[in-house]
Short mmCIF file of C-alpha atoms and ligand atoms in Angstrom, two decimals:
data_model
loop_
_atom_site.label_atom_id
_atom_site.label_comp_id
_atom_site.label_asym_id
_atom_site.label_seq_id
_atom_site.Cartn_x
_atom_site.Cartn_y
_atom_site.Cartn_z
CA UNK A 1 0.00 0.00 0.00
CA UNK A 2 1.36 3.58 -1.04
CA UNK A 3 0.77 6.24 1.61
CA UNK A 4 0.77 9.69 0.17
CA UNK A 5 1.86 12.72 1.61
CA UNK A 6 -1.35 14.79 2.03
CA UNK A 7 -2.43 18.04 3.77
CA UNK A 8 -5.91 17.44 3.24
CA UNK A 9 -7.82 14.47 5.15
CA UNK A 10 -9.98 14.29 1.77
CA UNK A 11 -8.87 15.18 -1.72
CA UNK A 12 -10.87 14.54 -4.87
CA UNK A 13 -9.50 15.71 -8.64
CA UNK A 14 -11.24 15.46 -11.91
CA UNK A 15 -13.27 12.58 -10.68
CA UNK A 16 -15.19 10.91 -13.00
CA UNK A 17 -18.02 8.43 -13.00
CA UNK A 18 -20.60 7.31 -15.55
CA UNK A 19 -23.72 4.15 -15.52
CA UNK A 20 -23.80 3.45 -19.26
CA UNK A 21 -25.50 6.29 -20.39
CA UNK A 22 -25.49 8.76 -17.27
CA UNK A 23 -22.51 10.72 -16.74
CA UNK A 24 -23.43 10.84 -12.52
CA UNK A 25 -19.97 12.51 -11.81
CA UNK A 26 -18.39 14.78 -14.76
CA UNK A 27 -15.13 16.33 -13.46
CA UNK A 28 -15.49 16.98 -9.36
CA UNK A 29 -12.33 18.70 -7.75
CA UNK A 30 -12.52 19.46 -3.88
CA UNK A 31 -10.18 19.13 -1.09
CA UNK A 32 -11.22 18.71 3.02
CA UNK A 33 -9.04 19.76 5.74
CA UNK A 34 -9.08 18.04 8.47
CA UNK A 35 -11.26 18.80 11.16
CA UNK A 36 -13.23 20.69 8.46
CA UNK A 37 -17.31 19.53 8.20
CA UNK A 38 -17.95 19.89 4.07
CA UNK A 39 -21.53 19.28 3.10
CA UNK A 40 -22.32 17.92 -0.65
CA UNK A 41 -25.67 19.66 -1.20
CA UNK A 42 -27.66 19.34 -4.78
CA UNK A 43 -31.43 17.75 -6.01
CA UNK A 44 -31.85 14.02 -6.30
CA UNK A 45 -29.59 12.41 -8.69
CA UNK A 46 -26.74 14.82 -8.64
CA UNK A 47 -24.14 12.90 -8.07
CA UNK A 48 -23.82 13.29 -4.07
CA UNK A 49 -23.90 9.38 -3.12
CA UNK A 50 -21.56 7.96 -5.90
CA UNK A 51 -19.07 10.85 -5.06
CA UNK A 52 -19.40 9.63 -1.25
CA UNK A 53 -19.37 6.02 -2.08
CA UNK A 54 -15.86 6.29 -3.99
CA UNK A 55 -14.11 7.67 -1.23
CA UNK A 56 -15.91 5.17 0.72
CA UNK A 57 -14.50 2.82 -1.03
CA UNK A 58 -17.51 0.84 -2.08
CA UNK A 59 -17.54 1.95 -6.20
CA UNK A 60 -15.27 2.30 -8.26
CA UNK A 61 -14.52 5.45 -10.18
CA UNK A 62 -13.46 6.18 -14.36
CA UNK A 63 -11.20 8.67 -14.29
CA UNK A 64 -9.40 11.24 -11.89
CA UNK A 65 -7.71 10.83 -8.31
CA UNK A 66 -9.16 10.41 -4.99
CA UNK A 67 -7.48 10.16 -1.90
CA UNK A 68 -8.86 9.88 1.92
CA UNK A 69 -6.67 10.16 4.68
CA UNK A 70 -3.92 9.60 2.09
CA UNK A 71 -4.58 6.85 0.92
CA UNK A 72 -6.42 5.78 -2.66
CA UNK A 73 -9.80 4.42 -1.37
CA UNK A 74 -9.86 1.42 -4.56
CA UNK A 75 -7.06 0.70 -2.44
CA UNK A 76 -7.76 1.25 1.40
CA UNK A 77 -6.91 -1.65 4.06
CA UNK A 78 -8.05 -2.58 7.53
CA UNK A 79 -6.55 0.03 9.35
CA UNK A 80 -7.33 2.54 6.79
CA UNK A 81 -10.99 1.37 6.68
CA UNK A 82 -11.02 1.34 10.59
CA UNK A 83 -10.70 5.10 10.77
CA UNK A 84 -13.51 5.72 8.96
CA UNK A 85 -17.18 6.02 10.05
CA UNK A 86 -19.88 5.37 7.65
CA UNK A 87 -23.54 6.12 7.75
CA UNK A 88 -24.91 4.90 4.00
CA UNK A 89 -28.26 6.05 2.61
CA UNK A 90 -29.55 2.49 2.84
CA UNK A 91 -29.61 0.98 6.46
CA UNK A 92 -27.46 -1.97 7.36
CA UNK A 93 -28.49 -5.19 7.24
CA UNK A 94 -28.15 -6.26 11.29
CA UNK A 95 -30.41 -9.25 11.17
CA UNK A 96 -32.50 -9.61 14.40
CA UNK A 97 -30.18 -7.65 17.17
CA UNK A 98 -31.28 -5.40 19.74
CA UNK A 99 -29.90 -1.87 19.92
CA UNK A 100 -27.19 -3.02 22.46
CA UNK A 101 -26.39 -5.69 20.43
CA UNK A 102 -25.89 -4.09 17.29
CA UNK A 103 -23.36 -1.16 18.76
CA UNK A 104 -21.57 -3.71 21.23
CA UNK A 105 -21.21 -5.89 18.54
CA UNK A 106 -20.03 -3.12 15.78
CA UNK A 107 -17.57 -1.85 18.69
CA UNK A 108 -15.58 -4.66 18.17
CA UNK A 109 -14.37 -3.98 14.91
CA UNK A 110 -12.54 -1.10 15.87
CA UNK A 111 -8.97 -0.78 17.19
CA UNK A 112 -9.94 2.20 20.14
CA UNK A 113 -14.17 2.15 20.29
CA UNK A 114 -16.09 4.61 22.16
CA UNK A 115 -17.92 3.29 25.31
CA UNK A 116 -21.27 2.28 23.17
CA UNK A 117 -24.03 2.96 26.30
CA UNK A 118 -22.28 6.41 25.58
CA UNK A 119 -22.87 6.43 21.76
CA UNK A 120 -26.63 4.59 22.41
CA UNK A 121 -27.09 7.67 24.71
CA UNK A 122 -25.77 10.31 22.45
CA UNK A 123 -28.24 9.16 19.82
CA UNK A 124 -31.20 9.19 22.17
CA UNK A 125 -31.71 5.50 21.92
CA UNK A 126 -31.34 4.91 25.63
CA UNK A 127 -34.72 3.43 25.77
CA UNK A 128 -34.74 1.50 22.93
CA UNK A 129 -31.67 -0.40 23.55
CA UNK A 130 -33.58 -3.78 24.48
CA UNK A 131 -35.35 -3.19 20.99
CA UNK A 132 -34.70 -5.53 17.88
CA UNK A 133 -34.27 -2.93 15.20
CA UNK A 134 -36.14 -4.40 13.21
CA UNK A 135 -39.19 -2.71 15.64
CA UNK A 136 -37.57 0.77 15.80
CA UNK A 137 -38.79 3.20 13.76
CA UNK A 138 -37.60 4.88 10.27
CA UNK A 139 -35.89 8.02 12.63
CA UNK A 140 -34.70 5.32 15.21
CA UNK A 141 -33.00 3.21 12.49
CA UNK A 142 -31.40 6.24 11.63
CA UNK A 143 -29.86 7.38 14.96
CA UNK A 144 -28.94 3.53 15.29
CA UNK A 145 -27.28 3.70 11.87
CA UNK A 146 -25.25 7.07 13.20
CA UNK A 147 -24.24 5.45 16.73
CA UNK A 148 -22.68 2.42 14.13
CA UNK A 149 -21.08 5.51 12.26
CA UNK A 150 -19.33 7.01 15.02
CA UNK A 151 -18.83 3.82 17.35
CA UNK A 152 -15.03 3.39 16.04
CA UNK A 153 -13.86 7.07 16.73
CA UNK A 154 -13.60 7.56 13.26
CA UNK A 155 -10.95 10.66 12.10
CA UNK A 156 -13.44 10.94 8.69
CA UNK A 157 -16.94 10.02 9.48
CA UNK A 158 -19.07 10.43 6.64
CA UNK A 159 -23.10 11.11 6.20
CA UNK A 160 -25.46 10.39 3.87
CA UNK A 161 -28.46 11.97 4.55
CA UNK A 162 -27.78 11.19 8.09
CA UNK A 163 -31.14 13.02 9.50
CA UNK A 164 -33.79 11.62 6.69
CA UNK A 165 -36.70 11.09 8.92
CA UNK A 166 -35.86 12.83 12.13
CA UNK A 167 -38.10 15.05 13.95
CA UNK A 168 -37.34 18.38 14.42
CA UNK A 169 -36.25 17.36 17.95
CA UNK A 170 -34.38 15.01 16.75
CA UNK A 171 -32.36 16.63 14.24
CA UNK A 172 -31.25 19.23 16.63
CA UNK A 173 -29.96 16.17 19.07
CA UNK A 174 -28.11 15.31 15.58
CA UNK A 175 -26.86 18.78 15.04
CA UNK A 176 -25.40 19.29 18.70
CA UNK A 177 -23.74 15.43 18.50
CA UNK A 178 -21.90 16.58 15.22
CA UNK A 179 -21.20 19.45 16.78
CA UNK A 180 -19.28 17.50 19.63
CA UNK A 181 -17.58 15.33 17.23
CA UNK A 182 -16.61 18.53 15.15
CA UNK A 183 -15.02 20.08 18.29
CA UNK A 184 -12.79 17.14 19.03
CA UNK A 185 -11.37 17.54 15.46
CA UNK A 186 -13.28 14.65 13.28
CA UNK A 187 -13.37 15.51 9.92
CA UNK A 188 -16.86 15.23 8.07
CA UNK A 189 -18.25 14.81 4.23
CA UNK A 190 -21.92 15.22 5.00
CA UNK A 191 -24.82 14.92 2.66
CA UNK A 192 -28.02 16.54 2.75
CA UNK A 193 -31.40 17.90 1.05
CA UNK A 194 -31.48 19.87 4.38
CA UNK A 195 -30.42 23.57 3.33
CA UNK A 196 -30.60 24.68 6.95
CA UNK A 197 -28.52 21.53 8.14
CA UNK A 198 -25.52 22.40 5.64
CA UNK A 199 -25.75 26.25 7.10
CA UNK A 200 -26.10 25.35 10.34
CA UNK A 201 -23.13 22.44 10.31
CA UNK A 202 -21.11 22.69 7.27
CA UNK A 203 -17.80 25.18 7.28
CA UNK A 204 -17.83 24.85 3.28
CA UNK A 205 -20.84 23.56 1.62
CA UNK A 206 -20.40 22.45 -2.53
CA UNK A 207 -23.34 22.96 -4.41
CA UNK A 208 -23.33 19.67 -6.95
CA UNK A 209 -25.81 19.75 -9.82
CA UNK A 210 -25.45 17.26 -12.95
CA UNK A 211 -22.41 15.72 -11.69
CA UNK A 212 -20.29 18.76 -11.20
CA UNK A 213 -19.49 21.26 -8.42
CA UNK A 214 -21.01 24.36 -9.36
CA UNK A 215 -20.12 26.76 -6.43
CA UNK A 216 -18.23 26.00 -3.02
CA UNK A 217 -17.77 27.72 -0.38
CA UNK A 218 -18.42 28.53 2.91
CA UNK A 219 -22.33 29.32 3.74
CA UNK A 220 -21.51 33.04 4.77
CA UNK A 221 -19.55 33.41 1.07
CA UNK A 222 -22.39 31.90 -0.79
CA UNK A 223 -24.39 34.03 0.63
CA UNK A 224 -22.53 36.90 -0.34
CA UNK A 225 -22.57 35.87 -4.16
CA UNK A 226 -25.70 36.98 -4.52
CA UNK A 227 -26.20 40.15 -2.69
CA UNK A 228 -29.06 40.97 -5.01
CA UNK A 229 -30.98 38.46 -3.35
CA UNK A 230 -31.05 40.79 -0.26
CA UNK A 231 -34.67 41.91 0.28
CA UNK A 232 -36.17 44.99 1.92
CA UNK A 233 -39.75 45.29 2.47
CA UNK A 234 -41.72 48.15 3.98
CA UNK A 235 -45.81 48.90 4.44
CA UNK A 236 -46.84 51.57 2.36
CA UNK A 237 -50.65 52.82 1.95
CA UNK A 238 -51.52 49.23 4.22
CA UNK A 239 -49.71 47.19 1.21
CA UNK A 240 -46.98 45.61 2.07
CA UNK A 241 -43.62 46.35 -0.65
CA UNK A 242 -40.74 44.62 -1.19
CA UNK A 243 -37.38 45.13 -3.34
CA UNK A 244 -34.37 43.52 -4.25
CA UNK A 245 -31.42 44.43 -4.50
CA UNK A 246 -27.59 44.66 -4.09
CA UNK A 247 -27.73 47.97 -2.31
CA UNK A 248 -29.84 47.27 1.31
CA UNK A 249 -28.45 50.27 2.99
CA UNK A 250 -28.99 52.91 0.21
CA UNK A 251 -32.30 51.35 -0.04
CA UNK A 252 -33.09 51.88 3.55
CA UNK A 253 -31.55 55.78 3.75
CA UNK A 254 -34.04 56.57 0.70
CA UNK A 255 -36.93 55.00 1.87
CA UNK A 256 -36.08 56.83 5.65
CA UNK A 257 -35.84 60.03 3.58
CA UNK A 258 -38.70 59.94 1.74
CA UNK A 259 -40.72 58.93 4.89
CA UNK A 260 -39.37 61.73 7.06
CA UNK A 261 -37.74 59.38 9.26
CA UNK A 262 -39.32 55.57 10.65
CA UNK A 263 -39.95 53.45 7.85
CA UNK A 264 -43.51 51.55 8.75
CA UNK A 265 -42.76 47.23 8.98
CA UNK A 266 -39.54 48.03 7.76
CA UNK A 267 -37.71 44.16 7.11
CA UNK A 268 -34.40 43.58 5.35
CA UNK A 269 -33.82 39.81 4.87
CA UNK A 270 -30.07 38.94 3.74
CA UNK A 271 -30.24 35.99 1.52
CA UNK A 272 -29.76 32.59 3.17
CA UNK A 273 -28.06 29.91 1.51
CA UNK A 274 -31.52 28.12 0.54
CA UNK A 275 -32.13 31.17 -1.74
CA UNK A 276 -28.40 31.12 -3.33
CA UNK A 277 -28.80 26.99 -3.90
CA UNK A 278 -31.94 27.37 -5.66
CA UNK A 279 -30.45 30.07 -7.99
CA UNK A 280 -27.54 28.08 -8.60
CA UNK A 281 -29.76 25.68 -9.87
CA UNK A 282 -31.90 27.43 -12.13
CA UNK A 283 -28.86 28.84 -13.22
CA UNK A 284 -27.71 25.02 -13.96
CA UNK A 285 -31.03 24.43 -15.59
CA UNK A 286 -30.84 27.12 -18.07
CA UNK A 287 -27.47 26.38 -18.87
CA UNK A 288 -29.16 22.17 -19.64
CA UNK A 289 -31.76 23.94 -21.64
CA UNK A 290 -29.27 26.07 -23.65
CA UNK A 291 -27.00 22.46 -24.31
CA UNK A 292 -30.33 20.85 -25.17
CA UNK A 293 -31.30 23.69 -27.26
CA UNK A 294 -28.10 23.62 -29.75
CA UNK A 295 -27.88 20.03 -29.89
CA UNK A 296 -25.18 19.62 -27.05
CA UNK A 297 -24.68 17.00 -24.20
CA UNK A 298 -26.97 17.52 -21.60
CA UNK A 299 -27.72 14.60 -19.84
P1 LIG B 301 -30.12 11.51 -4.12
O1 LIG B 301 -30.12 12.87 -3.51
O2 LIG B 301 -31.42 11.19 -4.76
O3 LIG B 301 -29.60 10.44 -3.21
P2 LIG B 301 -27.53 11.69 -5.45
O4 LIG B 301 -27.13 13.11 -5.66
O5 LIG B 301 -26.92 10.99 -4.31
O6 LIG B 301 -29.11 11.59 -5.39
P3 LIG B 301 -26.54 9.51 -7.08
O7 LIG B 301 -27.22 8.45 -6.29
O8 LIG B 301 -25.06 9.62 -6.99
O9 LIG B 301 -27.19 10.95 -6.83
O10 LIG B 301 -26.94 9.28 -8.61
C1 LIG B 301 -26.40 10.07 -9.67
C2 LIG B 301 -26.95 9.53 -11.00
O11 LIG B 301 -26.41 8.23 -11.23
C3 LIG B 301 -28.45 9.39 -11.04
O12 LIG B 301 -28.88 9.71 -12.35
C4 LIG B 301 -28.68 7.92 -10.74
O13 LIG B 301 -29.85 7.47 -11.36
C5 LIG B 301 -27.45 7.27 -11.37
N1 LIG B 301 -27.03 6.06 -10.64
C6 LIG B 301 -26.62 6.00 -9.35
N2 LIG B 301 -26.27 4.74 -9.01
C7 LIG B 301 -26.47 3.98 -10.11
C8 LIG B 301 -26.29 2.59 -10.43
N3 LIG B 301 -25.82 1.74 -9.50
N4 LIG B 301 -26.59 2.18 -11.66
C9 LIG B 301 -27.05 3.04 -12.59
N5 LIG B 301 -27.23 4.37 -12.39
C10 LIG B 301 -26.96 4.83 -11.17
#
């Protein structure tokens, strides 16, 4: 086994993956420091799992590099394998065990486990952990399938869709466990459809559409690509008005001038990142329409 030298727990270059006809990856460069949390965010079918399941190791890729923890993942070992944490779209086939049983039993794969009535209690499955999970529920499976991700003190844990099916309540348990794991330096490739999970979690979030990356970066600078997304709304004649634009604060001295001072319901909402993602991806859809349009590629 060759072990690179690599700053970055998790490098990917002009990675490449197709099924027959469907290019699902076309061309995907990012790197992950460690200790970083970097969410893959994009619609269904963007290319999100097979990216995540390369570095996994579990598929195969065409063309480009990959590397995780320095090492080619086609190519990982025990010990390489043993530092990762995995929590897969799909839930793990664990037969007839109990809660106990399953994370006990998982514990012992690893080199340096975590105490697992601590992990069963981190994932609020405390009182569940006499059930056979094949009784728990779709959001209990879940947390079960995390407390197997994160059992072996992984140094790259990665999440697919990790909270699909949580409560509300639920999800914020999530949030503050990957918060804990964050702070004690774990590096993390998380997926989502959640918007406000990326914000909330990610440092740098890459916005994936039709295989490729088209924008990275962290939440705060996504948000500032599209300052005209900033909107400022005000009651007038008991209507309520709204504007958009790249200029909030001139927006707001005018408006003060012309009304002598107070502005009535006066609101200025900066753009979060669900309003940059989903004009990224009209963007992206234009751009398919204008390929399908002249005859090009557009899969
Ligand atoms: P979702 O958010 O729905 O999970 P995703 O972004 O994770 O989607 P992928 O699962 O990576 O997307 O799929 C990317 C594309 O590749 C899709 O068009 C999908 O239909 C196709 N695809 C994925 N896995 C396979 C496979 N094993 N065989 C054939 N096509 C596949």
């Amino acid at each position: 086994m060759i072990t690179h030298v690599s700053e970055a727990a998790i490098s990917v270059r002009g990675l490449r993956k197709g099924y027959g006809d469907v290019q699902a990856v076309d061309g995907v460069d990012f790197e992950i420091a460690f200790g970083e949390c970097f969410a893959l965010l994009g619609p269904n079918g963007a290319g999100k799992t097979t990216v995540t399941e390369i570095l996994e190791g579990y598929r195969s890729r065409d063309d480009g590099t990959a590397e995780v923890l320095g090492i080619d993942p086609g190519h990982g070992d025990r010990h390489w394998r043993s530092q990762l944490g995995i929590v897969l779209q799909s839930d793990r086939d664990l037969g007839d065990l109990t809660v106990a049983e399953a994370v006990h039993h998982f514990a012992g794969y690893y080199p340096d486990p975590r105490d697992p009535d601590e992990v069963i209690k981190a994932v609020g499955l405390t009182e569940k952990h006499k059930s056979r999970n094949l009784k728990l529920s779709g959001g209990q499976r879940r947390r079960l399938d995390v407390a197997l991700g994160i059992i072996g003190r992984p140094r790259v844990l990665f999440l697919d869709e990790p909270t699909t099916g949580f409560d509300p309540e639920a999800r914020r348990d999530f949030w503050e466990l990957i918060e804990g794991l964050k702070a004690e330096g774990t590096t993390i490739l998380l997926t989502t459809h959640y918007l406000e999970e990326a914000e909330h979690l990610a440092d740098r979030v890459a916005v994936i559409a039709r295989g490729r990356v088209v924008a990275c970066g962290s939440p705060a600078e996504l948000g500032g690509r599209t300052r005209g997304l900033t909107r400022v709304h005000w009651l007038e004649d008991g209507t309520l008005h709204d504007v958009r634009t790249e200029e909030p604060t001139r927006v707001v001295l005018e408006l003060s001038a012309r009304f002598g001072g107070e502005v009535p319901g006066l609101g200025v909402d900066r753009a979060r990142l669900e309003d940059v993602y989903l004009s990224l991806l009209d963007g992206d859809r234009e751009a398919a329409d204008e390929d399908f349009a002249q005859g090009g590629d557009a899969e």
